[in-house]
C-alpha cells in the first residue's frame, strides 16, 4: 500500500470442500499496486502461478538428497566404503568408511583426480601395485560413464600405513533429474575379519588336503613296486613244478596279493565315483567332502579259498596277541562257488576279524571263533541265492561281561564324523562295502561274548563235488 512491489512471494492457501484433504495450494505471486490518475495507491493487484506440483517434487528431492548424504557419510559399520566421481573423473565423495579403510582424509581426496592423484602408483594418495591396476579401474569407470554395464573388479591398494587392502569394486552410473550421466558411484566390498580368517583356514585346509593327496599318491606308487615283484615271482612259481599243497599255498598268496592291489587302487582319485548314499568310501573320506564309492567287480570265486586268504592275513597278529583262531565251517563251503566281488569280501572279513583280535583281552585260553553259516534260497528255476552269515565273536573265560569293541568305535562303524579314528574309518568303509553287496552288519553284545554278524547275499555259481 506504500507503492513497493514484491516479486516471487510464496503463498500457501488452504483448500476446502472436495480438496480439503489434498493439502495446501502453493502459489508464487507478484504483488503490484493500483494507482489512480494522480498516482495515489488505491489497491493491490496479485498475479500468481500455481507451483504446488513443482514444490512437492523439489521438497522430495531435497529430502532424498539429505538422506542420501546422511547415509553415504554415516560412520555406521553397515555402510560400505564409497567414493564418487564426476563425468571428468574428479573425486566428489570419499565417505567415512573409505577414510577408515584407506587412511586418506575426505578433504584430501575430494576435488582431486581419482586416477593419478587419489589412486596412484606414486608415493602420495592410495598407492596401487602397478599401472595395470590403474588401467583396469580406468576401463571400468569409462564404461560406466559411457552407460555400459560392468563386472565387479578385484581391486587392491596400500593404505597410508602400507597395509595392502584387497576388495571387490562395484561401479554404477550417476544421473541427474533428466537422466543424463553425471559420473560414477563406486562401492568396495571388503570381507570382515571373521570371513578373512575363515577363508584363511579354508586355504590352509585345502593345502593340507592337497598334501594328503600327494602323500597318498606317493605311497600308492611305492607300494606298487614291490607288488610288481611279488606278482612276477608268483608267475614264476606257477610255471614251476609244485606239489598240490604248494599250489594251494601259492593260490592263497595270490588272493592276498590281489586284495592288496585292490586296496591300493582305492587311494587313486580316478577310481572314486559318485554314490547314491552321499558318503566317501575310501581313505579320501578324511580330506574330501565329495560323494563317492568304490567300484565293485563281480566274478566267480570259491568261498573256501577266499576264507583261507582272510585267515592267513590275521595269523601273525593272532600269534602276537596269543589269541587262538577257531574256524567253524560246514563241509559244503569247500565246494561252494559263488558269484560276486571276492576281493571286497576278503577286505571286509579281514578288517572285522582284525578288530576282533585287537580288542580281545590277552589271557590263557582266549580265542576267536570264525563261523560261516550258508543258507541257500531258490529264485525261479535256475537261479540260486546263497545267504552267508559270518560270525566272529570273542569268547571270555571270566565271570563278568566281556567289554568287546569300545562303544565309540561301534558308533564310528555306522556314523561317519570328523576326527574319526583309523579303526573306525576301516569299519565304516567295510560296513558300507557290505551294504553295497546287499548285506548288513550288526554288532551284538552278550553276557560273555560279543559278535560281528555279517549277512551277505551271493548268487550261487555251481556246486562242485
Coordinates of N, CA, C and O in Angstrom, one line a residue, residues 352-440:
X352 N 37.1 -106.9 9.9 CA 36.3 -107.2 11.1 C 37.0 -108.2 12.0 O 37.0 -108.1 13.2
X353 N 37.7 -109.2 11.4 CA 38.4 -110.1 12.2 C 39.6 -109.5 12.9 O 39.9 -109.8 14.0
X354 N 40.3 -108.6 12.2 CA 41.4 -107.9 12.8 C 41.0 -107.1 14.0 O 41.7 -107.1 15.1
X355 N 39.9 -106.3 13.9 CA 39.4 -105.6 15.0 C 39.0 -106.4 16.2 O 39.2 -106.1 17.4
X356 N 38.4 -107.6 15.9 CA 38.1 -108.5 17.0 C 39.3 -109.0 17.7 O 39.3 -109.2 18.9
X357 N 40.4 -109.2 16.9 CA 41.6 -109.7 17.5 C 42.3 -108.6 18.4 O 42.7 -108.8 19.5
X358 N 42.3 -107.3 17.9 CA 42.9 -106.2 18.6 C 42.2 -106.0 19.9 O 42.9 -105.7 20.9
X359 N 40.9 -106.2 20.0 CA 40.2 -105.9 21.3 C 39.9 -107.1 22.0 O 38.9 -107.1 22.8
X360 N 40.6 -108.2 21.9 CA 40.5 -109.4 22.7 C 41.5 -109.4 23.8 O 42.7 -109.2 23.6
X361 N 41.0 -109.5 25.1 CA 41.9 -109.5 26.2 C 42.9 -110.7 26.1 O 42.5 -111.8 25.7
X362 N 44.1 -110.4 26.5 CA 45.2 -111.5 26.4 C 45.2 -112.2 27.7 O 45.5 -111.7 28.8
X363 N 44.8 -113.5 27.7 CA 44.9 -114.4 28.8 C 44.9 -115.8 28.3 O 44.6 -116.0 27.1
X364 N 45.2 -116.7 29.1 CA 45.3 -118.1 28.7 C 44.0 -118.7 28.2 O 43.0 -118.6 29.0
X365 N 43.9 -119.2 27.0 CA 42.7 -119.8 26.5 C 41.8 -118.8 25.8 O 40.7 -119.2 25.3
X366 N 42.2 -117.6 25.6 CA 41.4 -116.6 24.8 C 41.4 -117.0 23.4 O 42.4 -117.5 22.8
X367 N 40.2 -116.9 22.8 CA 40.0 -117.4 21.4 C 39.0 -116.6 20.7 O 38.2 -115.9 21.3
X368 N 39.0 -116.7 19.3 CA 38.0 -116.0 18.5 C 37.5 -117.1 17.5 O 38.3 -117.9 16.9
X369 N 36.2 -117.2 17.5 CA 35.6 -118.2 16.6 C 35.2 -117.5 15.3 O 34.6 -116.4 15.3
X370 N 35.5 -118.2 14.2 CA 35.1 -117.6 12.9 C 34.1 -118.7 12.3 O 34.5 -119.8 12.0
X371 N 32.9 -118.3 12.2 CA 31.8 -119.2 11.8 C 31.2 -118.8 10.5 O 30.9 -117.6 10.3
X372 N 30.9 -119.7 9.6 CA 30.2 -119.4 8.3 C 29.0 -120.3 8.3 O 29.1 -121.6 8.4
X373 N 27.8 -119.7 8.1 CA 26.6 -120.5 8.0 C 25.9 -120.1 6.7 O 25.2 -119.1 6.5
X374 N 26.1 -121.0 5.6 CA 25.4 -120.7 4.4 C 23.9 -121.2 4.4 O 23.6 -122.2 5.0
X375 N 23.1 -120.4 3.7 CA 21.7 -120.8 3.6 C 21.2 -120.5 2.1 O 21.3 -119.3 1.7
X376 N 20.9 -121.5 1.4 CA 20.5 -121.4 0.0 C 19.0 -121.1 -0.2 O 18.2 -121.6 0.6
X377 N 18.8 -120.3 -1.2 CA 17.4 -119.9 -1.5 C 17.2 -119.9 -3.0 O 18.0 -119.3 -3.7
X378 N 16.2 -120.5 -3.5 CA 15.9 -120.5 -5.0 C 15.0 -119.4 -5.4 O 14.1 -119.1 -4.8
X379 N 15.4 -118.8 -6.6 CA 14.6 -117.8 -7.2 C 14.3 -118.3 -8.6 O 15.2 -118.3 -9.5
X380 N 13.1 -118.7 -8.9 CA 12.8 -119.2 -10.2 C 13.3 -120.7 -10.3 O 13.4 -121.4 -9.3
X381 N 13.6 -121.1 -11.5 CA 14.0 -122.5 -11.7 C 15.5 -122.7 -11.7 O 16.0 -123.7 -11.1
X382 N 16.3 -121.7 -12.3 CA 17.7 -122.0 -12.4 C 18.6 -121.0 -11.6 O 19.8 -121.1 -11.6
X383 N 18.0 -120.1 -10.8 CA 18.8 -119.1 -10.1 C 18.8 -119.5 -8.6 O 17.7 -119.7 -8.0
X384 N 19.9 -119.5 -8.0 CA 20.0 -119.8 -6.6 C 20.8 -118.7 -5.9 O 21.8 -118.3 -6.4
X385 N 20.3 -118.2 -4.8 CA 20.9 -117.2 -4.0 C 21.4 -117.8 -2.7 O 20.7 -118.6 -2.0
X386 N 22.7 -117.5 -2.3 CA 23.3 -118.0 -1.1 C 23.4 -116.9 -0.1 O 24.0 -115.9 -0.3
X387 N 22.7 -117.1 1.1 CA 22.9 -116.1 2.2 C 24.0 -116.6 3.1 O 23.9 -117.8 3.6
X388 N 25.0 -115.8 3.3 CA 26.1 -116.2 4.2 C 26.0 -115.4 5.5 O 25.8 -114.2 5.5
X389 N 26.1 -116.2 6.6 CA 26.2 -115.5 7.9 C 27.5 -115.8 8.5 O 27.9 -116.9 8.8
X390 N 28.3 -114.7 8.6 CA 29.7 -114.8 9.2 C 29.6 -114.3 10.6 O 29.2 -113.1 10.8
X391 N 30.1 -115.1 11.5 CA 30.1 -114.7 12.9 C 31.5 -114.7 13.4 O 32.2 -115.7 13.2
X392 N 32.0 -113.7 14.0 CA 33.3 -113.6 14.7 C 33.0 -113.1 16.1 O 32.5 -112.0 16.2
X393 N 33.3 -113.9 17.1 CA 33.0 -113.3 18.4 C 34.1 -113.7 19.4 O 34.9 -114.6 19.1
X394 N 34.2 -112.9 20.4 CA 35.3 -113.0 21.4 C 34.7 -113.9 22.6 O 33.7 -113.5 23.1
X395 N 35.3 -114.9 22.9 CA 34.9 -115.8 24.0 C 35.7 -115.6 25.2 O 37.0 -115.7 25.1
X396 N 35.1 -115.3 26.3 CA 35.9 -114.9 27.6 C 35.6 -116.0 28.6 O 34.5 -116.6 28.7
X397 N 36.7 -116.3 29.3 CA 36.6 -117.3 30.4 C 36.6 -116.6 31.7 O 37.2 -117.1 32.7
X398 N 35.9 -115.5 31.8 CA 35.8 -114.8 33.1 C 34.3 -114.6 33.3 O 33.4 -114.7 32.5
X399 N 34.0 -114.2 34.6 CA 32.6 -114.2 35.0 C 31.9 -112.9 34.6 O 30.6 -112.9 34.4
X400 N 32.6 -111.8 34.6 CA 31.9 -110.5 34.3 C 31.7 -110.4 32.8 O 32.4 -111.0 32.0
X401 N 30.8 -109.5 32.4 CA 30.5 -109.3 30.9 C 31.8 -108.9 30.2 O 32.6 -108.2 30.6
X402 N 31.9 -109.4 29.0 CA 33.0 -109.1 28.1 C 32.9 -107.6 27.6 O 31.8 -107.2 27.3
X403 N 34.0 -106.8 27.6 CA 33.9 -105.5 27.1 C 33.7 -105.4 25.6 O 33.0 -104.6 25.1
X404 N 34.4 -106.3 24.9 CA 34.3 -106.2 23.4 C 34.9 -104.9 22.8 O 35.8 -104.3 23.4
X405 N 34.4 -104.6 21.7 CA 34.9 -103.4 21.0 C 34.3 -102.2 21.7 O 33.1 -102.2 22.0
X406 N 35.1 -101.1 21.9 CA 34.6 -99.9 22.5 C 33.3 -99.3 21.8 O 33.2 -99.4 20.6
X407 N 32.4 -98.8 22.6 CA 31.1 -98.3 22.1 C 31.4 -97.2 21.1 O 30.7 -97.1 20.1
X408 N 32.4 -96.3 21.3 CA 32.7 -95.3 20.4 C 33.1 -95.8 19.0 O 32.7 -95.3 18.0
X409 N 33.8 -96.9 19.0 CA 34.2 -97.5 17.7 C 33.0 -98.1 17.0 O 32.9 -98.0 15.8
X410 N 32.1 -98.7 17.7 CA 30.9 -99.3 17.1 C 30.1 -98.1 16.5 O 29.5 -98.3 15.4
X411 N 30.0 -97.0 17.2 CA 29.3 -95.8 16.6 C 30.0 -95.4 15.4 O 29.3 -95.0 14.4
X412 N 31.3 -95.3 15.3 CA 32.0 -94.8 14.1 C 31.8 -95.8 13.0 O 31.9 -95.4 11.8
X413 N 31.5 -97.0 13.2 CA 31.3 -98.0 12.2 C 30.1 -97.7 11.4 O 30.0 -97.9 10.1
X414 N 29.1 -97.1 12.0 CA 27.8 -96.8 11.3 C 27.6 -95.3 11.0 O 26.8 -94.9 10.1
X415 N 28.3 -94.4 11.7 CA 28.1 -93.0 11.5 C 29.5 -92.3 11.3 O 30.3 -92.3 12.2
X416 N 29.7 -91.7 10.2 CA 30.9 -91.0 9.9 C 30.9 -89.6 10.5 O 29.9 -88.9 10.5
X417 N 32.0 -89.2 11.1 CA 32.2 -87.9 11.7 C 33.6 -87.5 11.5 O 34.5 -88.3 11.3
X418 N 33.8 -86.1 11.7 CA 35.2 -85.6 11.6 C 36.0 -86.1 12.8 O 35.5 -86.3 13.9
X419 N 37.3 -86.3 12.6 CA 38.1 -86.8 13.7 C 37.9 -88.3 14.0 O 38.2 -88.8 15.0
X420 N 37.4 -89.1 13.0 CA 37.2 -90.5 13.2 C 38.5 -91.2 13.3 O 39.6 -90.8 12.7
X421 N 38.6 -92.2 14.2 CA 39.8 -93.0 14.4 C 40.1 -93.9 13.1 O 39.3 -94.1 12.3
X422 N 41.4 -94.4 13.1 CA 41.7 -95.2 11.9 C 40.9 -96.5 12.0 O 40.5 -97.0 10.9
X423 N 40.7 -97.1 13.2 CA 39.9 -98.3 13.2 C 38.5 -98.0 12.8 O 37.8 -98.8 12.1
X424 N 37.9 -96.9 13.3 CA 36.6 -96.5 13.0 C 36.4 -96.3 11.5 O 35.3 -96.7 10.9
X425 N 37.4 -95.7 10.9 CA 37.3 -95.4 9.4 C 37.3 -96.8 8.7 O 36.5 -96.9 7.7
X426 N 38.1 -97.7 9.1 CA 38.1 -99.0 8.4 C 36.8 -99.7 8.6 O 36.3 -100.3 7.6
X427 N 36.3 -99.7 9.8 CA 35.0 -100.4 10.0 C 33.8 -99.7 9.2 O 32.9 -100.3 8.7
X428 N 33.9 -98.4 9.2 CA 32.9 -97.6 8.4 C 32.9 -98.0 6.9 O 31.9 -98.2 6.3
X429 N 34.1 -98.0 6.4 CA 34.3 -98.4 5.0 C 33.7 -99.8 4.7 O 33.0 -100.0 3.8
X430 N 34.1 -100.7 5.6 CA 33.7 -102.1 5.4 C 32.2 -102.2 5.5 O 31.5 -103.0 4.8
X431 N 31.6 -101.5 6.5 CA 30.1 -101.6 6.6 C 29.4 -101.1 5.4 O 28.4 -101.6 5.0
X432 N 30.0 -100.0 4.8 CA 29.4 -99.5 3.5 C 29.6 -100.5 2.4 O 28.7 -100.7 1.5
X433 N 30.8 -101.2 2.3 CA 31.0 -102.2 1.3 C 30.0 -103.3 1.4 O 29.5 -103.8 0.4
X434 N 29.8 -103.8 2.6 CA 28.8 -104.8 2.8 C 27.4 -104.4 2.4 O 26.7 -105.1 1.7
X435 N 27.1 -103.1 2.6 CA 25.8 -102.6 2.2 C 25.7 -102.6 0.7 O 24.6 -102.9 0.1
X436 N 26.8 -102.2 0.0 CA 26.8 -102.2 -1.4 C 26.6 -103.6 -2.0 O 26.0 -103.8 -3.0
X437 N 27.1 -104.6 -1.3 CA 26.9 -106.0 -1.7 C 25.6 -106.6 -1.2 O 25.5 -107.8 -1.0
X438 N 24.6 -105.8 -0.9 CA 23.3 -106.2 -0.5 C 23.3 -106.9 0.8 O 22.7 -107.9 1.0
X439 N 24.2 -106.5 1.7 CA 24.3 -107.1 3.0 C 24.1 -106.2 4.2 O 23.9 -105.0 4.0
X440 N 24.2 -106.7 5.4 CA 24.0 -105.9 6.6 C 25.1 -106.3 7.6 O 25.6 -107.4 7.6

